[in-house]
Amino acid sequence: MAAYPDLTSYNYAPQFAAGAPLNVGWLGASADWAVTPPSSELLDALWAVTQVVVAPARGFHFCELCGTEEVGVAQRLGRRLLLGHAEIRVLGGAGEVYAAPDMLFHYVACHGYRRPLRLSVL
Ligand SMILES: [Zn+2]
């Protein structure tokens, strides 16, 4: 998967760039980010926005941080999701749009990725 710095302009799939989104959570194996244990409220909110995906891919991305080649499966609130095959969009409080891989839930839940502070809606 492509890696982009947080809060840079999204251009991974231009056909899904409506609203001029900003990148969040496009982590590569060498990504350097702040680590914070996520709260249950954050995981619930992120889980909710991960239910609706955009920009579906024809294959799966595997977590480079885990170093696995297995499809990511996340489970929360009695539901399971396959991760690594699409993107999500999150609207900010000032009308900004954030674009993230659907792996964002995994990055936050399993690797403690701390989203940029401007992403206060989660
Ligand atoms: Zn991982």
XYZ file of N, CA, C and O and ligand atoms in Angstrom:
489
model
N 0.850 -1.174 0.000
C 0.000 0.000 0.000
C 0.889 1.228 0.000
O 1.956 1.253 0.588
N 0.402 2.227 -0.639
C 1.127 3.489 -0.663
C 1.151 4.108 0.730
O 0.226 3.919 1.516
N 2.212 4.810 1.032
C 2.316 5.508 2.312
C 2.385 7.007 2.030
O 3.094 7.439 1.117
N 1.611 7.761 2.784
C 1.593 9.213 2.627
C 1.636 9.850 4.013
O 1.011 9.346 4.956
N 2.310 10.990 4.127
C 2.298 11.693 5.420
C 0.882 12.167 5.760
O 0.101 12.527 4.872
N 0.580 12.171 7.026
C -0.721 12.663 7.478
C -0.919 14.110 7.064
O 0.010 14.917 7.052
N -2.150 14.420 6.725
C -2.631 15.764 6.406
C -2.046 16.334 5.111
O -2.091 17.543 4.899
N -1.532 15.464 4.248
C -1.172 15.887 2.900
C -2.383 15.657 2.004
O -3.313 14.944 2.362
N -2.364 16.267 0.828
C -3.494 16.129 -0.089
C -3.597 14.701 -0.606
O -2.608 14.109 -1.030
N -4.810 14.186 -0.600
C -5.081 12.832 -1.085
C -5.017 12.797 -2.605
O -5.651 13.620 -3.276
N -4.274 11.863 -3.149
C -4.247 11.699 -4.605
C -4.065 10.241 -5.020
O -3.707 9.963 -6.150
N -4.300 9.325 -4.098
C -4.094 7.900 -4.385
C -5.020 7.423 -5.505
O -4.595 6.719 -6.407
N -6.279 7.764 -5.428
C -7.256 7.395 -6.459
C -8.055 8.658 -6.787
O -9.043 8.955 -6.114
N -7.615 9.414 -7.784
C -8.241 10.712 -8.064
C -9.750 10.641 -8.256
O -10.452 11.603 -7.939
N -10.262 9.535 -8.734
C -11.712 9.434 -8.927
C -12.461 9.406 -7.595
O -13.682 9.560 -7.577
N -11.744 9.239 -6.496
C -12.369 9.241 -5.170
C -11.883 10.427 -4.341
O -11.842 10.356 -3.124
N -11.505 11.505 -5.030
C -10.944 12.662 -4.330
C -11.944 13.797 -4.160
O -11.547 14.938 -3.915
N -13.226 13.505 -4.242
C -14.236 14.550 -4.048
C -14.082 15.168 -2.666
O -13.865 14.462 -1.677
N -14.157 16.484 -2.615
C -14.022 17.177 -1.346
C -12.585 17.477 -0.974
O -12.326 17.962 0.119
N -11.649 17.181 -1.879
C -10.218 17.441 -1.633
C -9.773 16.889 -0.279
O -9.307 17.633 0.586
N -9.902 15.593 -0.080
C -9.559 15.027 1.234
C -8.079 15.122 1.565
O -7.227 15.243 0.691
N -7.831 15.031 2.861
C -6.466 14.997 3.394
C -6.165 13.569 3.850
O -7.023 12.888 4.413
N -4.951 13.137 3.619
C -4.543 11.780 4.011
C -4.421 11.646 5.530
O -3.886 12.536 6.200
N -4.872 10.514 6.011
C -4.674 10.147 7.416
C -4.471 8.645 7.482
O -5.238 7.880 6.894
N -3.424 8.222 8.148
C -3.241 6.800 8.422
C -2.746 5.953 7.266
O -2.927 4.737 7.300
N -2.106 6.557 6.308
C -1.528 5.777 5.202
C -0.120 5.378 5.632
O 0.870 5.952 5.188
N -0.048 4.386 6.496
C 1.218 4.009 7.109
C 1.948 2.977 6.263
O 1.353 2.048 5.742
N 3.233 3.126 6.164
C 4.074 2.130 5.543
C 4.869 1.424 6.622
O 4.771 1.747 7.806
N 5.662 0.479 6.214
C 6.435 -0.291 7.191
C 7.394 0.584 7.972
O 7.719 0.285 9.117
N 7.849 1.665 7.367
C 8.814 2.519 8.048
C 8.175 3.781 8.606
O 8.868 4.722 8.932
N 6.869 3.792 8.679
C 6.182 4.986 9.175
C 6.600 5.285 10.610
O 6.825 4.394 11.408
N 6.686 6.550 10.891
C 7.029 7.008 12.231
C 5.857 7.860 12.709
O 5.530 8.867 12.089
N 5.224 7.446 13.770
C 4.049 8.166 14.231
C 3.989 8.084 15.744
O 4.627 7.233 16.363
N 3.178 8.963 16.293
C 2.987 8.963 17.731
C 2.124 7.760 18.116
O 1.176 7.422 17.421
N 2.462 7.113 19.207
C 1.717 5.942 19.673
C 0.969 6.315 20.943
O 1.543 6.872 21.875
N -0.324 6.017 20.937
C -1.175 6.264 22.086
C -2.160 5.120 22.208
O -2.814 4.769 21.217
N -2.292 4.523 23.385
C -3.324 3.492 23.529
C -4.701 4.099 23.238
O -5.034 5.146 23.794
N -5.493 3.494 22.361
C -6.788 4.077 22.007
C -7.828 3.866 23.104
O -7.833 2.854 23.792
N -8.706 4.828 23.219
C -9.814 4.671 24.161
C -10.887 3.798 23.520
O -10.957 3.660 22.293
N -11.749 3.243 24.332
C -12.868 2.451 23.830
C -13.794 3.319 22.981
O -14.322 2.870 21.960
N -13.963 4.584 23.389
C -14.827 5.488 22.627
C -14.258 5.752 21.237
O -14.991 5.800 20.250
N -12.950 5.926 21.162
C -12.317 6.136 19.865
C -12.509 4.907 18.980
O -12.876 5.020 17.808
N -12.284 3.726 19.540
C -12.440 2.507 18.739
C -13.882 2.328 18.289
O -14.124 1.916 17.151
N -14.836 2.640 19.150
C -16.247 2.542 18.738
C -16.552 3.502 17.596
O -17.223 3.132 16.621
N -16.063 4.744 17.696
C -16.321 5.731 16.639
C -15.629 5.332 15.341
O -16.222 5.422 14.258
N -14.416 4.874 15.453
C -13.693 4.456 14.254
C -14.325 3.215 13.635
O -14.425 3.096 12.414
N -14.785 2.326 14.479
C -15.489 1.132 13.984
C -16.745 1.537 13.213
O -17.039 0.988 12.158
N -17.452 2.519 13.715
C -18.685 2.962 13.053
C -18.387 3.520 11.657
O -19.080 3.187 10.700
N -17.357 4.346 11.529
C -17.074 4.924 10.211
C -16.452 3.897 9.264
O -16.504 4.065 8.048
N -15.908 2.835 9.798
C -15.305 1.798 8.955
C -16.366 0.888 8.338
O -16.062 0.106 7.440
N -17.599 1.015 8.796
C -18.675 0.192 8.227
C -19.025 0.611 6.796
O -19.591 -0.167 6.036
N -18.705 1.848 6.442
C -19.013 2.358 5.101
C -17.690 2.659 4.400
O -16.955 3.547 4.825
N -17.404 1.909 3.368
C -16.124 2.080 2.687
C -16.337 2.651 1.281
O -17.421 2.548 0.709
N -15.280 3.257 0.768
C -15.254 3.767 -0.605
C -14.000 3.218 -1.272
O -13.142 2.614 -0.619
N -13.893 3.468 -2.557
C -12.701 3.100 -3.317
C -12.302 1.640 -3.103
O -11.155 1.348 -2.763
N -13.231 0.725 -3.323
C -12.869 -0.683 -3.114
C -11.772 -1.135 -4.082
O -11.760 -0.735 -5.250
N -10.882 -1.954 -3.594
C -9.788 -2.480 -4.410
C -10.131 -3.900 -4.857
O -11.059 -4.524 -4.336
N -9.380 -4.392 -5.785
C -9.620 -5.756 -6.274
C -8.842 -6.791 -5.483
O -8.999 -7.983 -5.696
N -8.003 -6.346 -4.615
C -7.222 -7.262 -3.792
C -7.157 -6.745 -2.376
O -7.886 -5.822 -2.003
N -6.289 -7.341 -1.587
C -6.156 -6.956 -0.191
C -4.744 -6.458 0.083
O -3.776 -6.956 -0.479
N -4.677 -5.496 0.958
C -3.407 -5.030 1.481
C -3.207 -5.710 2.833
O -4.132 -5.817 3.628
N -2.006 -6.170 3.058
C -1.682 -6.795 4.339
C -0.908 -5.780 5.178
O -0.158 -4.973 4.649
N -1.069 -5.867 6.461
C -0.415 -4.921 7.357
C 1.100 -5.111 7.298
O 1.621 -6.162 7.666
N 1.785 -4.066 6.868
C 3.235 -4.120 6.790
C 3.869 -4.076 8.171
O 4.998 -4.500 8.359
N 3.142 -3.564 9.126
C 3.672 -3.483 10.490
C 3.654 -4.848 11.165
O 4.530 -5.176 11.948
N 2.645 -5.632 10.877
C 2.555 -6.985 11.425
C 3.465 -7.946 10.649
O 3.850 -8.989 11.169
N 3.750 -7.595 9.395
C 4.578 -8.464 8.576
C 3.881 -9.752 8.186
O 4.532 -10.754 7.900
N 2.569 -9.729 8.142
C 1.818 -10.932 7.795
C 1.318 -10.846 6.359
O 1.247 -9.759 5.786
N 0.994 -11.943 5.796
C 0.354 -11.978 4.483
C -1.005 -12.633 4.596
O -1.431 -13.380 3.717
N -1.660 -12.360 5.696
C -3.022 -12.840 5.904
C -3.963 -11.641 5.858
O -3.616 -10.548 6.302
N -5.141 -11.869 5.328
C -6.141 -10.814 5.260
C -6.505 -10.391 6.679
O -6.727 -11.230 7.551
N -6.531 -9.074 6.897
C -6.872 -8.558 8.208
C -8.362 -8.702 8.497
O -9.191 -8.334 7.668
N -8.661 -9.239 9.636
C -10.045 -9.375 10.079
C -10.137 -8.684 11.433
O -9.353 -8.965 12.334
N -11.076 -7.777 11.531
C -11.303 -7.086 12.801
C -12.686 -7.463 13.308
O -13.604 -7.711 12.522
N -12.808 -7.493 14.613
C -14.088 -7.843 15.221
C -14.353 -6.884 16.363
O -13.475 -6.609 17.181
N -15.564 -6.354 16.373
C -15.964 -5.450 17.452
C -17.484 -5.378 17.469
O -18.130 -5.446 16.420
N -18.023 -5.243 18.628
C -19.467 -5.064 18.793
C -20.264 -6.154 18.080
O -21.309 -5.899 17.473
N -19.738 -7.364 18.100
C -20.447 -8.503 17.538
C -20.413 -8.604 16.024
O -21.170 -9.370 15.435
N -19.547 -7.843 15.414
C -19.478 -7.866 13.950
C -18.030 -8.019 13.503
O -17.119 -7.522 14.161
N -17.835 -8.698 12.382
C -16.496 -8.889 11.829
C -16.393 -8.146 10.499
O -17.352 -8.089 9.734
N -15.223 -7.607 10.237
C -14.962 -6.917 8.978
C -13.629 -7.380 8.414
O -12.664 -7.561 9.167
N -13.597 -7.546 7.093
C -12.325 -7.739 6.416
C -11.737 -6.361 6.172
O -12.429 -5.452 5.720
N -10.483 -6.205 6.455
C -9.813 -4.920 6.268
C -8.726 -5.065 5.208
O -8.229 -6.149 4.944
N -8.369 -3.936 4.622
C -7.274 -3.932 3.659
C -7.709 -3.952 2.219
O -6.909 -4.244 1.335
N -8.980 -3.603 1.962
C -9.458 -3.654 0.589
C -10.202 -2.397 0.162
O -10.812 -2.388 -0.915
N -10.178 -1.359 0.959
C -10.951 -0.166 0.617
C -10.453 1.009 1.464
O -9.473 0.897 2.207
N -11.152 2.108 1.321
C -10.827 3.316 2.073
C -12.059 3.775 2.839
O -13.184 3.334 2.556
N -11.848 4.666 3.765
C -12.946 5.308 4.477
C -12.796 6.814 4.346
O -11.711 7.310 4.038
N -13.880 7.524 4.579
C -13.870 8.987 4.622
C -14.464 9.419 5.944
O -15.457 8.845 6.418
N -13.848 10.443 6.516
C -14.324 11.005 7.771
C -14.438 12.505 7.580
O -13.523 13.140 7.054
N -15.576 13.055 7.973
C -15.779 14.492 7.885
C -15.324 15.158 9.170
O -15.656 14.705 10.269
N -14.562 16.239 9.021
C -14.112 17.008 10.165
C -15.140 18.050 10.551
O -16.073 18.339 9.796
N -14.961 18.635 11.695
C -15.914 19.604 12.212
C -15.990 20.885 11.410
O -16.994 21.598 11.450
N -14.943 21.226 10.681
C -14.932 22.458 9.877
C -15.179 22.158 8.405
O -14.892 22.986 7.548
N -15.718 21.004 8.108
C -16.046 20.652 6.736
C -14.943 19.946 5.980
O -15.117 19.613 4.812
N -13.810 19.740 6.612
C -12.736 19.040 5.939
C -13.075 17.554 5.792
O -13.884 17.014 6.546
N -12.464 16.932 4.804
C -12.677 15.510 4.541
C -11.337 14.802 4.704
O -10.316 15.275 4.190
N -11.345 13.705 5.413
C -10.136 12.912 5.605
C -10.295 11.584 4.887
O -11.357 10.960 4.954
N -9.241 11.167 4.193
C -9.215 9.889 3.488
C -8.222 8.971 4.177
O -7.070 9.348 4.417
N -8.671 7.771 4.474
C -7.806 6.804 5.156
C -8.056 5.416 4.592
O -9.170 5.110 4.145
N -7.070 4.563 4.631
C -7.330 3.169 4.287
C -8.221 2.548 5.354
O -8.213 2.978 6.514
N -8.997 1.547 4.973
C -9.853 0.911 5.990
C -9.027 0.184 7.044
O -9.542 -0.214 8.076
N -7.733 0.053 6.790
C -6.822 -0.527 7.785
C -6.618 0.407 8.975
O -5.986 0.020 9.968
N -7.139 1.626 8.881
C -6.947 2.575 9.978
C -7.414 1.988 11.297
O -6.760 2.179 12.325
N -8.534 1.274 11.271
C -9.017 0.671 12.524
C -7.948 -0.256 13.107
O -7.655 -0.207 14.305
N -7.356 -1.071 12.268
C -6.303 -1.990 12.729
C -5.096 -1.207 13.251
O -4.541 -1.547 14.297
N -4.698 -0.169 12.530
C -3.527 0.601 12.948
C -3.741 1.230 14.326
O -2.829 1.264 15.142
N -4.945 1.721 14.551
C -5.236 2.343 15.845
C -5.369 1.269 16.928
O -4.764 1.373 17.998
N -6.151 0.226 16.646
C -6.441 -0.789 17.661
C -5.219 -1.640 18.009
O -5.002 -1.968 19.178
N -4.439 -1.988 17.012
C -3.356 -2.953 17.238
C -1.968 -2.328 17.327
O -1.057 -2.935 17.904
N -1.799 -1.150 16.744
C -0.464 -0.543 16.735
C -0.427 0.790 17.456
O 0.619 1.432 17.506
N -1.551 1.223 17.997
C -1.589 2.450 18.779
C -1.348 3.708 17.966
O -0.978 4.740 18.526
N -1.601 3.631 16.654
C -1.422 4.828 15.828
C -2.307 5.946 16.367
O -3.490 5.753 16.608
N -1.716 7.093 16.559
C -2.475 8.256 17.028
C -2.743 9.177 15.857
O -1.824 9.680 15.223
N -3.994 9.364 15.578
C -4.370 10.216 14.454
C -3.925 11.646 14.719
O -3.713 12.040 15.871
N -3.803 12.433 13.660
C -3.443 13.846 13.856
C -4.467 14.542 14.741
O -5.654 14.241 14.699
N -4.015 15.502 15.500
C -4.902 16.179 16.437
C -6.059 16.880 15.732
O -7.120 17.034 16.299
N -5.854 17.305 14.487
C -6.931 17.985 13.772
C -8.107 17.062 13.524
O -9.197 17.509 13.229
N -7.880 15.763 13.623
C -8.943 14.805 13.394
C -9.683 14.563 14.705
O -9.727 13.483 15.241
N -10.274 15.611 15.216
C -10.888 15.534 16.534
C -12.280 14.936 16.496
O -12.901 14.761 17.542
N -12.783 14.603 15.315
C -14.138 14.037 15.241
C -14.155 12.596 15.709
O -15.216 12.052 15.959
N -13.019 11.967 15.809
C -12.968 10.581 16.298
C -12.453 10.542 17.716
O -11.623 11.248 18.107
Zn -0.684 -4.726 11.892
